[in-house]
Amino acid sequence: MRSATRTVCVLILLFIILAPLTTGPWHNVEAQSESPPLPDIQRYRIETANNVTTQQLTTDIAVTIDHIGPDYIDILAASSERDALLAQGFDIQLSPRPLIFSQVDQTYQTYDEMVANIQQVAQTYPAIVQLSSIGTSYEGRPLWMAKISDNVTTDEAEPEALFIGQYHAREILTVEMMLYLLDMFTREYDPTTPDNEITQLVNTREIYLLFSVNPDGGVHDIASGIYQYWRKNRQPNEGFGCIGTDPNRNHSYRWGGTGASVSPCDNTYRGTGPASTPEITAVQNFVNSRMVSGRQQIEVAISFHTYGELILWPYGYQSGTACGTPITDMPADDLAVLQTMGEAMAATNGYTPQQSCKLYTTSGDFVDWAYGAHRIFAYTFEMHPCFTTGCPGYGFYPPGSVIATETARNRKAILYLLQQADCPYATIDKPDRCNASSADDEWQLWLPIIQKA
Ligand code: 3K0
Ligand code: CA
Ligand code: CA
Ligand code: ZN
């Protein structure tokens, strides 16, 4: 979602998405009792030659703008919304891009395929991969995590890093990103060439890959064979017909602030309380467990999302003109580190670097909690595609043909962040801050662990 308007629009679409289709081309899809109802939602294209503006499209009828092309606007609309637009005289075509998982994107791995894949890799590389589950989703799926390091079964004094995929169900490219990393660290690891960068990083870091925070949402999104544009988890909301909490609004740091919805039917619903979802409880318990002898071991983290080609850093909770101004819960040095590393990473992948609140205000997201509660230098990567004029129009569902390039595109940024993990303050020429041993101010309590090699 790229704007407040779109967020609001999706609320309306969520109701509509639950309405079963009675006509249309989807009859061949076999209905299963546990499958979601087929969505009454399609992508439509409106030519902009006659000066149609997004404003016009979203003022009276809250359709979702999916993509703004050079001479068209693609919208997501239910049939009732399409009819309302037609009644207003808009010239509407069905967009050429279908929304059918089984026809378009079998190259994307399903949850079951992902699990089989990571279990296979763990079996093949037991010396450097340790597989575990950090908890279970609402529907009981394991939240799989791979630890990658030399001496992998030992907790060594090495900087730790956390990478997370699929907070949001429909952001399917992020699972592929995680699988790319698993493949890269294992296939390129070669203990006989310690100078090779991958080998060096695996030997000197402890890397955690949490493949999917939201497997229930991911399974739901494709269960019918037609993408559901599902974002949240699948936890029911008592007293409401609609399902799900936004995992990226459910973290405990300043939970309940602006930039998250109090309405269970909204796509950015914050949940009933901090970490009210089993998925976020599991993430937080895991990160909390990496607090050893009063020091958080995880130095750096990336939570992968789509889309927009952005690198975002905390805080998201600041709003309006306060965004980016000095704030008591982030020392200036830390903001400088976040910005320096964010910009350095962006220079390698062409994403746009900015503080999270510059995109829009959020509360309860992962990066705010990871930094706010643990002083982890944490980033949100919004992956491919970009979202401005001229960007490809496939939004959350890029064709499988982009997976290889769009995952490899982040390789350098990730290796850079891992390199900095032994002393992020060195990036702002303050390496001494990494060596402070006594807590002479409250912030030093939170200093990253020092690698005593
Ligand atoms: O850190 C952030 O600003 C999160 C941005 C994220 C979100 O949760 O709203 N954007 S997304 O939902 O379009 N992936
Ligand atoms: Ca190790
Ligand atoms: Ca360790
Ligand atoms: Zn997201």
mmCIF file of C-alpha atoms in Angstrom, residues 8 44 49 144 160 202 272 303-304 321 365 382:
data_model
loop_
_atom_site.group_PDB
_atom_site.id
_atom_site.type_symbol
_atom_site.label_atom_id
_atom_site.label_comp_id
_atom_site.label_asym_id
_atom_site.label_seq_id
_atom_site.Cartn_x
_atom_site.Cartn_y
_atom_site.Cartn_z
ATOM 1 C CA VAL A 8 -8.647 2.887 3.471
ATOM 2 C CA TYR A 44 -9.185 -3.189 -14.450
ATOM 3 C CA ALA A 49 -5.894 9.863 -22.262
ATOM 4 C CA TRP A 144 10.914 -22.066 10.431
ATOM 5 C CA GLU A 160 24.380 -11.916 14.963
ATOM 6 C CA VAL A 202 29.537 -17.492 7.670
ATOM 7 C CA THR A 272 -6.081 -6.613 20.619
ATOM 8 C CA SER A 303 12.494 -7.350 7.314
ATOM 9 C CA PHE A 304 11.645 -7.917 3.662
ATOM 10 C CA THR A 321 6.722 17.164 10.474
ATOM 11 C CA ASP A 365 6.162 -2.457 13.117
ATOM 12 C CA GLU A 382 10.460 -2.827 0.150
#
